[in-house]
Coordinates of N, CA and C in Angstrom, one line a residue:
X28 N 65.3 101.0 89.6 CA 66.6 101.7 89.9 C 67.8 100.8 89.7
X29 N 68.8 101.3 89.1 CA 70.0 100.6 88.8 C 70.6 100.1 90.2
X30 N 70.8 98.8 90.4 CA 71.5 98.4 91.6 C 72.9 98.9 91.8
X31 N 73.6 99.2 90.7 CA 74.9 99.7 90.8 C 75.0 101.1 91.4
X32 N 73.8 101.8 91.3 CA 73.8 103.2 91.9 C 73.8 103.1 93.4
X33 N 73.4 102.0 93.9 CA 73.3 101.8 95.4 C 74.6 101.3 96.0
X34 N 75.5 101.0 95.2 CA 76.8 100.4 95.6 C 77.6 101.5 96.4
X35 N 78.1 101.1 97.6 CA 78.8 102.1 98.4 C 80.2 102.3 97.8
X36 N 80.6 103.5 97.6 CA 81.9 103.8 97.1 C 82.8 104.5 98.2
X37 N 84.1 104.2 98.1 CA 85.0 104.8 99.1 C 85.8 105.9 98.6
X38 N 85.6 106.3 97.3 CA 86.3 107.4 96.7 C 85.2 108.4 96.2
X39 N 85.5 109.7 96.4 CA 84.5 110.7 96.0 C 84.5 110.7 94.4
X40 N 83.3 110.6 93.9 CA 83.1 110.6 92.4 C 82.5 111.9 92.0
X41 N 83.1 112.5 91.0 CA 82.5 113.8 90.4 C 82.6 113.7 88.9
X42 N 81.8 114.4 88.2 CA 81.8 114.3 86.7 C 83.1 114.8 86.2
X43 N 83.7 114.1 85.2 CA 84.9 114.5 84.5 C 84.7 114.5 83.0
X44 N 85.2 115.5 82.4 CA 85.0 115.6 80.9 C 85.7 114.4 80.2
X45 N 85.2 113.9 79.2 CA 85.8 112.8 78.5 C 87.1 113.1 77.9
X46 N 87.3 114.3 77.5 CA 88.6 114.7 77.0 C 89.7 114.7 78.0
X47 N 89.3 115.0 79.3 CA 90.3 114.9 80.4 C 90.7 113.5 80.7
X48 N 89.7 112.6 80.7 CA 89.9 111.2 80.9 C 90.8 110.6 79.9
X49 N 90.6 111.0 78.6 CA 91.4 110.5 77.5 C 92.8 111.0 77.6
X50 N 93.0 112.2 77.9 CA 94.4 112.8 78.1 C 95.1 112.1 79.2
X51 N 94.5 111.9 80.3 CA 95.1 111.3 81.5 C 95.5 109.8 81.1
X52 N 94.6 109.1 80.4 CA 94.9 107.7 80.1 C 96.1 107.7 79.1
X53 N 96.1 108.6 78.1 CA 97.2 108.7 77.2 C 98.5 108.9 77.8
X54 N 98.5 109.9 78.8 CA 99.8 110.1 79.5 C 100.2 108.9 80.4
X55 N 99.2 108.3 81.0 CA 99.6 107.1 81.8 C 100.2 106.0 80.9
X56 N 99.6 105.7 79.8 CA 100.1 104.7 78.9 C 101.5 105.0 78.4
X57 N 101.7 106.3 78.0 CA 103.0 106.7 77.5 C 104.1 106.5 78.5
X58 N 103.7 106.9 79.8 CA 104.7 106.8 80.9 C 105.1 105.3 81.1
X59 N 104.0 104.4 81.1 CA 104.3 103.0 81.4 C 105.1 102.4 80.2
X60 N 104.8 102.9 79.0 CA 105.5 102.3 77.8 C 107.0 102.7 77.9
X61 N 107.3 103.9 78.4 CA 108.7 104.3 78.6 C 109.5 103.4 79.6
X62 N 108.7 102.9 80.6 CA 109.3 102.1 81.6 C 109.6 100.7 81.1
X63 N 108.9 100.3 80.1 CA 109.1 98.9 79.5 C 108.3 97.9 80.3
X64 N 108.2 96.7 79.7 CA 107.4 95.6 80.4 C 108.1 95.1 81.6
X65 N 107.3 94.4 82.4 CA 107.8 93.6 83.6 C 108.2 92.2 83.1
X66 N 109.4 91.8 83.3 CA 109.9 90.5 82.9 C 109.9 89.6 84.1
X67 N 109.7 88.3 83.8 CA 109.7 87.3 84.9 C 111.0 86.7 85.1
X68 N 111.9 86.8 84.1 CA 113.2 86.1 84.2 C 113.2 84.8 83.4
X69 N 112.1 84.3 83.0 CA 112.0 83.1 82.2 C 111.9 83.5 80.7
X70 N 112.9 83.2 80.0 CA 113.0 83.6 78.6 C 111.9 83.1 77.7
X71 N 111.5 81.9 77.9 CA 110.5 81.3 77.1 C 109.1 82.0 77.3
X72 N 108.9 82.3 78.6 CA 107.6 83.0 78.9 C 107.6 84.5 78.5
X73 N 108.7 85.2 78.8 CA 108.8 86.6 78.5 C 108.9 86.9 76.9
X74 N 109.7 86.1 76.2 CA 109.9 86.4 74.8 C 108.9 85.8 73.9
X75 N 108.5 84.5 74.1 CA 107.7 83.8 73.2 C 106.2 83.8 73.5
X76 N 105.9 83.9 74.8 CA 104.5 83.9 75.2 C 104.0 85.3 75.4
X77 N 104.7 86.1 76.1 CA 104.3 87.5 76.4 C 104.8 88.5 75.4
X78 N 105.7 88.1 74.5 CA 106.3 89.0 73.5 C 107.0 90.2 74.2
X79 N 107.7 89.9 75.2 CA 108.5 91.0 75.8 C 108.3 91.1 77.3
X80 N 107.2 90.6 77.8 CA 107.0 90.7 79.3 C 105.5 91.1 79.6
X81 N 105.2 91.3 80.8 CA 103.9 91.7 81.3 C 103.8 93.2 81.1
X82 N 102.6 93.6 80.5 CA 102.4 95.0 80.3 C 102.1 95.7 81.7
X83 N 102.8 96.8 81.9 CA 102.6 97.6 83.2 C 101.2 98.2 83.2
X84 N 100.7 98.3 84.5 CA 99.4 99.0 84.6 C 98.3 98.1 84.3
X85 N 98.5 96.8 84.1 CA 97.4 95.9 83.7 C 97.1 94.9 84.8
X86 N 95.9 94.4 84.8 CA 95.6 93.3 85.8 C 95.8 91.9 85.1
X87 N 96.6 91.1 85.7 CA 96.9 89.8 85.2 C 96.5 88.7 86.1
X88 N 95.7 87.7 85.5 CA 95.3 86.6 86.3 C 96.1 85.3 85.8
X89 N 96.6 84.5 86.7 CA 97.3 83.3 86.4 C 96.6 82.1 86.8
X90 N 96.3 81.2 85.9 CA 95.7 80.0 86.1 C 96.7 78.8 86.0
X91 N 96.9 78.1 87.0 CA 97.9 77.0 87.0 C 97.4 75.8 87.8
X92 N 98.1 74.7 87.6 CA 97.7 73.5 88.3 C 98.0 73.6 89.8
X93 N 99.1 74.2 90.1 CA 99.5 74.5 91.5 C 99.0 75.9 91.9
X94 N 98.4 76.0 93.1 CA 97.9 77.2 93.5 C 99.0 78.2 93.8
X95 N 100.1 77.8 94.2 CA 101.2 78.7 94.5 C 102.0 79.2 93.3
X96 N 101.7 78.7 92.1 CA 102.4 79.2 90.9 C 102.2 80.7 90.7
X97 N 101.0 81.1 90.8 CA 100.7 82.5 90.6 C 101.4 83.4 91.5
X98 N 101.4 83.0 92.8 CA 102.2 83.8 93.8 C 103.6 83.8 93.6
X99 N 104.2 82.6 93.2 CA 105.6 82.6 93.0 C 106.0 83.4 91.8
X100 N 105.2 83.4 90.7 CA 105.5 84.2 89.6 C 105.4 85.7 89.9
X101 N 104.4 86.1 90.7 CA 104.3 87.5 91.0 C 105.5 88.0 91.9
X102 N 105.9 87.2 92.8 CA 107.0 87.6 93.7 C 108.3 87.6 92.9
X103 N 108.4 86.7 91.9 CA 109.6 86.7 91.1 C 109.7 88.0 90.2
X104 N 108.6 88.4 89.7 CA 108.6 89.7 88.9 C 108.8 90.9 89.8
X105 N 108.2 90.9 91.0 CA 108.5 92.0 91.9 C 109.9 92.0 92.3
X106 N 110.5 90.9 92.6 CA 111.9 90.8 93.0 C 112.8 91.4 91.9
X107 N 112.6 91.0 90.7 CA 113.4 91.6 89.6 C 113.3 93.1 89.5
X108 N 112.1 93.6 89.7 CA 111.9 95.1 89.6 C 112.6 95.8 90.8
X109 N 112.5 95.2 92.0 CA 113.1 95.8 93.1 C 114.6 95.8 93.0
X110 N 115.2 94.6 92.6 CA 116.7 94.5 92.5 C 117.2 95.4 91.4
X111 N 116.5 95.4 90.3 CA 116.9 96.3 89.2 C 116.9 97.7 89.6
X112 N 115.9 98.1 90.3 CA 115.8 99.5 90.8 C 116.9 99.8 91.8
X113 N 117.2 98.9 92.7 CA 118.2 99.1 93.7 C 119.6 99.2 93.0
X114 N 119.8 98.3 92.0 CA 121.1 98.3 91.3 C 121.2 99.6 90.5
X115 N 120.2 100.1 89.9 CA 120.3 101.4 89.2 C 120.5 102.6 90.1
X116 N 119.9 102.5 91.3 CA 120.1 103.6 92.2 C 121.5 103.7 92.8
X117 N 122.1 102.5 93.0 CA 123.4 102.5 93.5 C 124.5 102.9 92.5
X118 N 124.2 102.6 91.2 CA 125.1 103.0 90.2 C 124.8 104.3 89.6
X119 N 123.8 105.0 90.1 CA 123.5 106.3 89.6 C 124.2 107.4 90.3
X120 N 123.7 108.7 90.1 CA 124.4 109.8 90.6 C 123.8 110.3 92.0
X121 N 122.7 109.6 92.4 CA 122.1 110.0 93.7 C 122.8 109.4 94.9
X122 N 122.0 109.4 96.0 CA 122.6 108.9 97.2 C 122.4 107.4 97.4
X123 N 122.0 106.7 96.3 CA 121.8 105.2 96.4 C 120.5 104.8 96.8
X124 N 119.6 105.7 97.1 CA 118.2 105.4 97.5 C 117.3 105.3 96.3
X125 N 116.2 104.7 96.5 CA 115.2 104.6 95.4 C 113.8 105.0 95.8
X126 N 113.1 105.6 95.0 CA 111.7 105.9 95.3 C 110.7 104.9 94.9
X127 N 111.2 103.8 94.3 CA 110.3 102.7 93.9 C 109.7 102.0 95.1
X128 N 108.3 101.9 95.1 CA 107.6 101.3 96.2 C 106.7 100.2 95.7
X129 N 106.4 99.2 96.5 CA 105.5 98.1 96.1 C 104.5 97.8 97.2
X130 N 103.3 97.5 96.9 CA 102.3 97.1 97.8 C 101.8 95.7 97.5
X131 N 101.8 94.8 98.5 CA 101.3 93.4 98.3 C 100.0 93.4 99.1
X132 N 98.9 93.0 98.5 CA 97.6 92.8 99.1 C 97.3 91.3 99.1
X133 N 97.1 90.7 100.2 CA 96.9 89.2 100.2 C 96.1 88.8 101.4
X134 N 95.4 87.7 101.4 CA 94.8 87.1 102.6 C 95.7 86.1 103.3
X135 N 96.9 85.9 102.7 CA 97.8 84.8 103.2 C 98.5 85.3 104.5
X136 N 99.0 84.4 105.3 CA 99.7 84.7 106.5 C 100.9 85.6 106.2
X137 N 101.2 86.6 107.0 CA 102.2 87.5 106.8 C 103.6 86.9 106.8
X138 N 103.9 86.0 107.8 CA 105.2 85.3 107.8 C 105.5 84.5 106.6
X139 N 104.5 83.8 106.1 CA 104.7 83.0 104.9 C 105.1 83.8 103.7
X140 N 104.4 84.9 103.5 CA 104.6 85.7 102.3 C 106.0 86.4 102.5
X141 N 106.3 86.9 103.7 CA 107.6 87.5 103.9 C 108.8 86.6 103.6
X142 N 108.7 85.4 104.1 CA 109.8 84.4 103.8 C 109.9 84.2 102.3
X143 N 108.8 84.0 101.6 CA 108.8 83.8 100.2 C 109.5 85.0 99.4
X144 N 109.1 86.2 99.8 CA 109.6 87.4 99.2 C 111.1 87.5 99.4
X145 N 111.5 87.3 100.7 CA 113.0 87.4 101.0 C 113.8 86.4 100.2
X146 N 113.3 85.1 100.1 CA 114.0 84.1 99.4 C 114.1 84.5 97.9
X147 N 113.0 85.0 97.4 CA 113.0 85.4 96.0 C 113.9 86.5 95.7
X148 N 114.0 87.5 96.6 CA 115.0 88.6 96.4 C 116.4 88.1 96.5
X149 N 116.7 87.2 97.5 CA 118.0 86.6 97.6 C 118.5 85.9 96.3
X150 N 117.6 85.1 95.8 CA 117.9 84.4 94.5 C 118.2 85.3 93.4
X151 N 117.3 86.4 93.3 CA 117.5 87.3 92.2 C 118.8 88.1 92.3
X152 N 119.2 88.5 93.6 CA 120.4 89.2 93.8 C 121.6 88.3 93.4
X153 N 121.6 87.0 93.9 CA 122.7 86.1 93.6 C 122.8 85.8 92.1
X154 N 121.6 85.7 91.4 CA 121.7 85.4 90.0 C 122.2 86.6 89.2
X155 N 121.8 87.8 89.6 CA 122.2 89.0 88.8 C 123.7 89.4 89.0
X156 N 124.1 89.2 90.2 CA 125.5 89.7 90.5 C 126.5 88.6 90.5
X157 N 126.1 87.3 90.5 CA 127.1 86.3 90.5 C 128.0 86.4 91.8
X158 N 127.3 86.4 92.9 CA 128.0 86.8 94.2 C 129.2 85.9 94.5
X159 N 130.3 86.5 94.8 CA 131.4 85.9 95.4 C 131.4 86.1 96.9
X160 N 132.4 85.6 97.7 CA 132.4 85.8 99.1 C 132.5 87.2 99.5
X161 N 133.3 88.0 98.7 CA 133.5 89.4 99.1 C 132.3 90.2 98.8
X162 N 131.3 89.7 98.0 CA 130.1 90.5 97.6 C 128.9 90.2 98.4
X163 N 128.9 89.2 99.2 CA 127.7 88.8 99.9 C 127.1 89.9 100.8
X164 N 128.0 90.7 101.5 CA 127.5 91.7 102.3 C 126.8 92.8 101.5
X165 N 127.2 93.1 100.3 CA 126.5 94.0 99.5 C 125.2 93.4 99.0
X166 N 125.2 92.1 98.8 CA 123.9 91.5 98.4 C 122.9 91.5 99.5
X167 N 123.3 91.3 100.7 CA 122.4 91.4 101.9 C 121.8 92.8 102.0
X168 N 122.6 93.8 101.8 CA 122.2 95.2 101.9 C 121.1 95.5 100.8
X169 N 121.3 94.9 99.6 CA 120.3 95.1 98.5 C 119.0 94.5 98.9
X170 N 119.1 93.3 99.5 CA 117.8 92.6 99.9 C 117.1 93.4 101.0
X171 N 117.9 93.9 101.9 CA 117.3 94.7 103.0 C 116.7 96.0 102.5
X172 N 117.4 96.7 101.6 CA 116.8 97.9 101.0 C 115.5 97.6 100.2
X173 N 115.5 96.5 99.5 CA 114.3 96.1 98.7 C 113.2 95.8 99.6
X174 N 113.4 95.1 100.8 CA 112.3 94.8 101.7 C 111.8 96.1 102.3
X175 N 112.6 97.0 102.5 CA 112.2 98.3 103.1 C 111.2 99.1 102.2
X176 N 111.3 98.7 100.9 CA 110.4 99.5 100.0 C 109.1 98.7 99.6
X177 N 108.8 97.7 100.4 CA 107.6 96.9 100.1 C 106.7 97.0 101.3
X178 N 105.4 97.3 101.0 CA 104.4 97.3 102.0 C 103.5 96.1 101.9
X179 N 103.0 95.5 103.0 CA 102.2 94.3 102.9 C 100.9 94.6 103.7
X180 N 99.8 94.2 103.1 CA 98.5 94.4 103.7 C 97.7 93.1 103.6
X181 N 97.2 92.6 104.7 CA 96.3 91.4 104.7 C 94.9 91.9 104.7
X182 N 94.1 91.6 103.7 CA 92.7 91.9 103.7 C 91.9 90.7 103.4
X183 N 90.6 90.7 103.8 CA 89.8 89.5 103.7 C 88.4 89.9 103.1
X184 N 88.1 91.1 102.8 CA 86.9 91.5 102.2 C 87.1 92.8 101.4
X185 N 86.0 93.2 100.7 CA 86.1 94.3 99.8 C 86.3 95.6 100.6
X186 N 85.6 95.7 101.7 CA 85.8 96.9 102.6 C 87.3 97.1 102.9
X187 N 87.9 96.0 103.3 CA 89.3 96.1 103.6 C 90.2 96.5 102.4
X188 N 89.8 96.0 101.2 CA 90.6 96.3 100.0 C 90.4 97.8 99.7
X189 N 89.2 98.3 99.8 CA 89.0 99.7 99.5 C 89.8 100.6 100.5
X190 N 89.8 100.2 101.8 CA 90.5 101.0 102.8 C 92.0 101.0 102.5
X191 N 92.6 99.9 102.1 CA 94.0 99.8 101.8 C 94.3 100.7 100.6
X192 N 93.5 100.6 99.5 CA 93.7 101.5 98.4 C 93.6 102.9 98.7
X193 N 92.7 103.3 99.6 CA 92.5 104.7 100.0 C 93.8 105.1 100.7
X194 N 94.4 104.3 101.6 CA 95.6 104.6 102.3 C 96.7 104.8 101.3
X195 N 96.8 103.9 100.3 CA 97.8 104.0 99.3 C 97.7 105.3 98.5
X196 N 96.5 105.6 98.2 CA 96.2 106.9 97.4 C 96.7 108.1 98.2
X197 N 96.4 108.1 99.5 CA 96.8 109.2 100.4 C 98.3 109.2 100.6
X198 N 99.0 108.0 100.5 CA 100.4 107.9 100.7 C 100.8 107.9 102.2
X199 N 99.8 107.5 103.1 CA 100.1 107.5 104.5 C 99.7 106.1 105.1
X200 N 100.6 105.1 105.0 CA 100.3 103.9 105.6 C 100.0 104.0 107.1
X201 N 99.2 103.2 107.7 CA 98.7 103.4 109.1 C 99.7 102.8 110.1
X202 N 100.4 101.7 109.8 CA 101.3 101.1 110.7 C 102.4 100.4 110.0
X203 N 103.4 99.9 110.8 CA 104.5 99.2 110.2 C 104.6 97.8 110.8
X204 N 104.9 96.9 109.8 CA 105.1 95.5 110.2 C 106.6 95.3 110.4
X205 N 107.0 94.9 111.5 CA 108.5 94.7 111.8 C 108.7 93.2 112.1
X206 N 109.5 92.5 111.3 CA 109.8 91.1 111.5 C 111.1 91.0 112.3
X207 N 111.0 90.5 113.5 CA 112.2 90.3 114.3 C 112.9 89.0 113.9
X208 N 114.2 88.9 114.3 CA 114.9 87.7 114.0 C 114.2 86.5 114.6
X209 N 114.3 85.4 113.8 CA 113.5 84.2 114.2 C 112.1 84.2 113.7
X210 N 111.8 85.0 112.7 CA 110.5 85.1 112.0 C 109.4 85.5 113.0
X211 N 109.7 86.2 114.1 CA 108.6 86.6 115.0 C 108.2 88.0 114.5
X212 N 107.0 88.1 114.1 CA 106.5 89.4 113.5 C 105.7 90.1 114.5
X213 N 105.9 91.5 114.5 CA 105.2 92.4 115.4 C 104.5 93.4 114.6
X214 N 103.4 93.8 115.0 CA 102.6 94.9 114.3 C 102.6 96.1 115.2
X215 N 103.3 97.1 114.8 CA 103.3 98.3 115.6 C 102.2 99.2 115.2
X216 N 101.3 99.6 116.2 CA 100.1 100.3 115.9 C 100.2 101.7 116.6
X217 N 99.7 102.7 115.9 CA 99.6 104.1 116.5 C 98.7 104.0 117.7
X218 N 98.8 105.1 118.6 CA 98.1 105.1 119.8 C 96.6 105.2 119.6
X219 N 96.2 105.7 118.4 CA 94.7 105.9 118.2 C 94.1 104.7 117.5
X220 N 94.8 103.6 117.3 CA 94.3 102.5 116.7 C 93.9 101.4 117.7
X221 N 93.0 100.5 117.3 CA 92.5 99.5 118.2 C 93.3 98.3 118.1
X222 N 93.1 97.4 119.1 CA 93.8 96.1 119.1 C 93.1 95.2 118.1
X223 N 93.7 94.0 117.8 CA 93.2 93.1 116.8 C 91.8 92.6 117.2
X224 N 91.6 92.3 118.5 CA 90.3 91.8 118.9 C 89.2 92.8 118.8
X225 N 89.6 94.1 119.2 CA 88.6 95.2 119.0 C 88.4 95.5 117.6
X226 N 89.4 95.4 116.8 CA 89.2 95.7 115.3 C 88.3 94.7 114.6
X227 N 88.3 93.4 115.1 CA 87.5 92.4 114.4 C 86.0 92.7 114.6
X228 N 85.7 93.5 115.6 CA 84.3 93.8 115.8 C 83.8 95.1 115.1
X229 N 84.7 95.7 114.4 CA 84.4 96.9 113.7 C 84.5 96.7 112.2
X230 N 83.9 97.6 111.4 CA 84.0 97.4 110.0 C 85.3 98.0 109.5
X231 N 85.7 97.5 108.3 CA 86.9 98.1 107.7 C 87.9 97.0 107.6
X232 N 89.0 97.3 106.8 CA 90.0 96.3 106.5 C 91.2 96.5 107.5
X233 N 92.2 95.7 107.2 CA 93.4 95.8 108.0 C 94.4 96.9 107.4
X234 N 95.2 97.5 108.2 CA 96.1 98.5 107.8 C 97.2 98.0 106.9
X235 N 97.8 98.9 106.1 CA 99.0 98.6 105.3 C 100.2 98.4 106.2
X236 N 100.9 97.3 105.9 CA 102.1 97.0 106.8 C 103.3 97.2 106.0
X237 N 104.3 97.7 106.6 CA 105.6 97.9 105.9 C 106.6 96.8 106.3
X238 N 107.2 96.1 105.4 CA 108.1 95.0 105.6 C 109.4 95.5 106.0
X239 N 110.0 95.0 107.0 CA 111.4 95.3 107.4 C 112.2 94.0 107.3
X240 N 113.4 94.1 107.0 CA 114.3 92.9 106.9 C 114.5 92.3 108.3
X241 N 114.5 90.9 108.4 CA 114.7 90.3 109.6 C 115.9 89.3 109.6
X242 N 116.7 89.4 108.6 CA 117.8 88.5 108.5 C 119.0 89.0 109.3
X243 N 119.7 88.1 109.9 CA 121.0 88.5 110.5 C 122.0 88.9 109.5
X244 N 123.0 89.7 109.8 CA 124.0 90.1 108.8 C 124.8 88.9 108.3
X245 N 124.9 87.9 109.0 CA 125.7 86.8 108.6 C 124.9 85.7 107.9
X246 N 123.6 85.8 107.7 CA 122.8 84.8 107.1 C 123.1 84.7 105.6
X247 N 123.3 83.5 105.1 CA 123.7 83.4 103.7 C 122.5 83.7 102.8
X248 N 122.8 84.1 101.5 CA 121.7 84.3 100.5 C 121.4 83.0 99.9
X249 N 120.1 82.8 99.5 CA 119.8 81.5 98.8 C 120.6 81.4 97.5
X250 N 120.8 80.2 97.1 CA 121.5 80.0 95.8 C 120.5 79.9 94.7
X251 N 120.9 80.5 93.5 CA 119.9 80.5 92.4 C 119.7 79.1 91.8

């Protein structure tokens, strides 16, 4: 018996015609091609190595001497996408809001990743806008709006990863992560969820967390 057939799946599987799969894949690729590649902001890497940037909808592995290089590169790309989307929404004809969402899945501590993302967003805002003293308030609002559109989930096994992906597919995150001033993080749980100690004794992963901004209004943005 094929051992793969015994693997537990968290998504219902049903037969799909090959023509349907091909049409969906073609539509997906055409849509991603219209959005363009994801750029890191490093001209040498984007233009000469990647020939335009990272292809959307693809899995990318980064091998570097420093372990943090891959994380820094990923956060930098995410920051550019968030700031570009926020800038386009504010200059568009809508209400200034954006439907762009991002999900970060990591085993790293929440506070560490949140600080890195906030700093990366601040640098990207300052670099893009060339902030003067009169524009810093607007820059802080862009950083806050960008953080509001990022969900963070800490997982440590495949069961947790499947659970987070299922929540993302349903579009209903289970709880919100709220970072208070002074980097004190709180996890707000619904009434029907268990505490962390009780959750550790059960199977399944950790819930998706939504990042909220924790900076004071007067806090300066990082310099590029």
